[in-house]
Amino acid sequence: MNPKVKTGISAAQTGLKAVKIGKKALNLKKKLPGEKKKATQKALEKSAKKAAKQEQKTEKKQSCRQRNRRALKNTKGIGRIALAIWNRYF
């Protein structure tokens, strides 16, 4: 699958997760008294940020793996070409 398509899909999934967390926060906020509302809201915002950050880390790790694999393939190809030229001309 194209890496751009994968990143688009993962971004959409992250957006859906954020919407779900926001809905939960609003529901909890309506049910709790004043001070607890603020505390739960802060906790939910913090957990949402943490989840988004973790999602970005996994995406970055996955893209780095793909990039490294491509680089490895390219270097192997370059080595084969260099060896063939060396054998032919030297």
PDB file of C-alpha atoms in Angstrom:
ATOM      1  CA  MET A   1       0.000   0.000   0.000  1.00  0.00           C
ATOM      2  CA  ASN A   2       1.175   3.512  -0.768  1.00  0.00           C
ATOM      3  CA  PRO A   3       2.741   5.218   2.309  1.00  0.00           C
ATOM      4  CA  LYS A   4       0.679   8.370   1.716  1.00  0.00           C
ATOM      5  CA  VAL A   5      -2.526   6.335   1.786  1.00  0.00           C
ATOM      6  CA  LYS A   6      -1.416   4.645   5.018  1.00  0.00           C
ATOM      7  CA  THR A   7      -0.669   7.974   6.682  1.00  0.00           C
ATOM      8  CA  GLY A   8      -4.047   9.322   5.544  1.00  0.00           C
ATOM      9  CA  ILE A   9      -5.867   6.333   6.980  1.00  0.00           C
ATOM     10  CA  SER A  10      -3.989   6.528  10.275  1.00  0.00           C
ATOM     11  CA  ALA A  11      -4.665  10.272  10.510  1.00  0.00           C
ATOM     12  CA  ALA A  12      -8.378   9.619  10.008  1.00  0.00           C
ATOM     13  CA  GLN A  13      -8.321   6.942  12.696  1.00  0.00           C
ATOM     14  CA  THR A  14      -6.547   9.309  15.083  1.00  0.00           C
ATOM     15  CA  GLY A  15      -9.221  11.939  14.399  1.00  0.00           C
ATOM     16  CA  LEU A  16     -11.977   9.441  15.162  1.00  0.00           C
ATOM     17  CA  LYS A  17     -10.276   8.498  18.434  1.00  0.00           C
ATOM     18  CA  ALA A  18     -10.067  12.164  19.410  1.00  0.00           C
ATOM     19  CA  VAL A  19     -13.780  12.638  18.674  1.00  0.00           C
ATOM     20  CA  LYS A  20     -14.670   9.631  20.832  1.00  0.00           C
ATOM     21  CA  ILE A  21     -12.540  10.926  23.704  1.00  0.00           C
ATOM     22  CA  GLY A  22     -14.154  14.356  23.369  1.00  0.00           C
ATOM     23  CA  LYS A  23     -17.650  12.868  23.567  1.00  0.00           C
ATOM     24  CA  LYS A  24     -16.695  10.904  26.680  1.00  0.00           C
ATOM     25  CA  ALA A  25     -15.301  14.046  28.258  1.00  0.00           C
ATOM     26  CA  LEU A  26     -18.503  15.989  27.610  1.00  0.00           C
ATOM     27  CA  ASN A  27     -20.642  13.211  29.034  1.00  0.00           C
ATOM     28  CA  LEU A  28     -18.540  13.019  32.192  1.00  0.00           C
ATOM     29  CA  LYS A  29     -18.471  16.793  32.502  1.00  0.00           C
ATOM     30  CA  LYS A  30     -22.276  16.958  32.504  1.00  0.00           C
ATOM     31  CA  LYS A  31     -22.587  14.389  35.308  1.00  0.00           C
ATOM     32  CA  LEU A  32     -19.962  15.603  37.783  1.00  0.00           C
ATOM     33  CA  PRO A  33     -19.906  18.584  40.159  1.00  0.00           C
ATOM     34  CA  GLY A  34     -17.704  21.638  39.474  1.00  0.00           C
ATOM     35  CA  GLU A  35     -14.227  20.792  40.815  1.00  0.00           C
ATOM     36  CA  LYS A  36     -14.335  17.204  39.671  1.00  0.00           C
ATOM     37  CA  LYS A  37     -15.387  18.363  36.202  1.00  0.00           C
ATOM     38  CA  LYS A  38     -12.195  20.384  35.850  1.00  0.00           C
ATOM     39  CA  ALA A  39     -10.009  17.574  37.142  1.00  0.00           C
ATOM     40  CA  THR A  40     -11.545  14.975  34.845  1.00  0.00           C
ATOM     41  CA  GLN A  41     -11.388  17.346  31.895  1.00  0.00           C
ATOM     42  CA  LYS A  42      -7.660  17.929  32.476  1.00  0.00           C
ATOM     43  CA  ALA A  43      -7.064  14.191  32.855  1.00  0.00           C
ATOM     44  CA  LEU A  44      -8.940  13.429  29.649  1.00  0.00           C
ATOM     45  CA  GLU A  45      -7.083  16.125  27.713  1.00  0.00           C
ATOM     46  CA  LYS A  46      -3.788  14.776  29.010  1.00  0.00           C
ATOM     47  CA  SER A  47      -4.668  11.207  28.031  1.00  0.00           C
ATOM     48  CA  ALA A  48      -5.803  12.365  24.574  1.00  0.00           C
ATOM     49  CA  LYS A  49      -2.492  14.157  24.025  1.00  0.00           C
ATOM     50  CA  LYS A  50      -0.597  11.099  25.204  1.00  0.00           C
ATOM     51  CA  ALA A  51      -2.542   8.812  22.848  1.00  0.00           C
ATOM     52  CA  ALA A  52      -1.938  11.163  19.907  1.00  0.00           C
ATOM     53  CA  LYS A  53       1.774  11.333  20.707  1.00  0.00           C
ATOM     54  CA  GLN A  54       1.991   7.528  20.897  1.00  0.00           C
ATOM     55  CA  GLU A  55       0.187   7.259  17.550  1.00  0.00           C
ATOM     56  CA  GLN A  56       2.698   9.650  15.967  1.00  0.00           C
ATOM     57  CA  LYS A  57       5.589   7.613  17.367  1.00  0.00           C
ATOM     58  CA  THR A  58       4.260   4.384  15.868  1.00  0.00           C
ATOM     59  CA  GLU A  59       3.654   6.050  12.490  1.00  0.00           C
ATOM     60  CA  LYS A  60       7.163   7.513  12.490  1.00  0.00           C
ATOM     61  CA  LYS A  61       8.682   4.166  13.429  1.00  0.00           C
ATOM     62  CA  GLN A  62       6.777   2.421  10.649  1.00  0.00           C
ATOM     63  CA  SER A  63       7.775   4.983   8.007  1.00  0.00           C
ATOM     64  CA  CYS A  64      11.424   4.793   9.123  1.00  0.00           C
ATOM     65  CA  ARG A  65      11.366   1.028   8.721  1.00  0.00           C
ATOM     66  CA  GLN A  66      10.005   1.335   5.192  1.00  0.00           C
ATOM     67  CA  ARG A  67      12.538   4.017   4.299  1.00  0.00           C
ATOM     68  CA  ASN A  68      15.401   1.935   5.698  1.00  0.00           C
ATOM     69  CA  ARG A  69      14.285  -1.115   3.730  1.00  0.00           C
ATOM     70  CA  ARG A  70      14.206   0.936   0.504  1.00  0.00           C
ATOM     71  CA  ALA A  71      17.663   2.354   1.228  1.00  0.00           C
ATOM     72  CA  LEU A  72      19.034  -1.120   1.893  1.00  0.00           C
ATOM     73  CA  LYS A  73      17.610  -2.419  -1.392  1.00  0.00           C
ATOM     74  CA  ASN A  74      19.078   0.533  -3.271  1.00  0.00           C
ATOM     75  CA  THR A  75      22.527   0.081  -1.755  1.00  0.00           C
ATOM     76  CA  LYS A  76      22.485  -3.634  -2.571  1.00  0.00           C
ATOM     77  CA  GLY A  77      21.569  -2.773  -6.167  1.00  0.00           C
ATOM     78  CA  ILE A  78      24.343  -0.203  -6.400  1.00  0.00           C
ATOM     79  CA  GLY A  79      26.836  -2.737  -5.047  1.00  0.00           C
ATOM     80  CA  ARG A  80      25.835  -5.317  -7.651  1.00  0.00           C
ATOM     81  CA  ILE A  81      26.203  -2.766 -10.453  1.00  0.00           C
ATOM     82  CA  ALA A  82      29.601  -1.640  -9.181  1.00  0.00           C
ATOM     83  CA  LEU A  83      30.780  -5.259  -8.973  1.00  0.00           C
ATOM     84  CA  ALA A  84      29.568  -5.996 -12.508  1.00  0.00           C
ATOM     85  CA  ILE A  85      31.389  -2.921 -13.888  1.00  0.00           C
ATOM     86  CA  TRP A  86      34.548  -3.828 -11.966  1.00  0.00           C
ATOM     87  CA  ASN A  87      34.495  -7.398 -13.309  1.00  0.00           C
ATOM     88  CA  ARG A  88      33.907  -6.221 -16.860  1.00  0.00           C
ATOM     89  CA  TYR A  89      36.443  -3.427 -17.125  1.00  0.00           C
ATOM     90  CA  PHE A  90      39.155  -4.196 -14.577  1.00  0.00           C
TER      91      PHE A  90
END
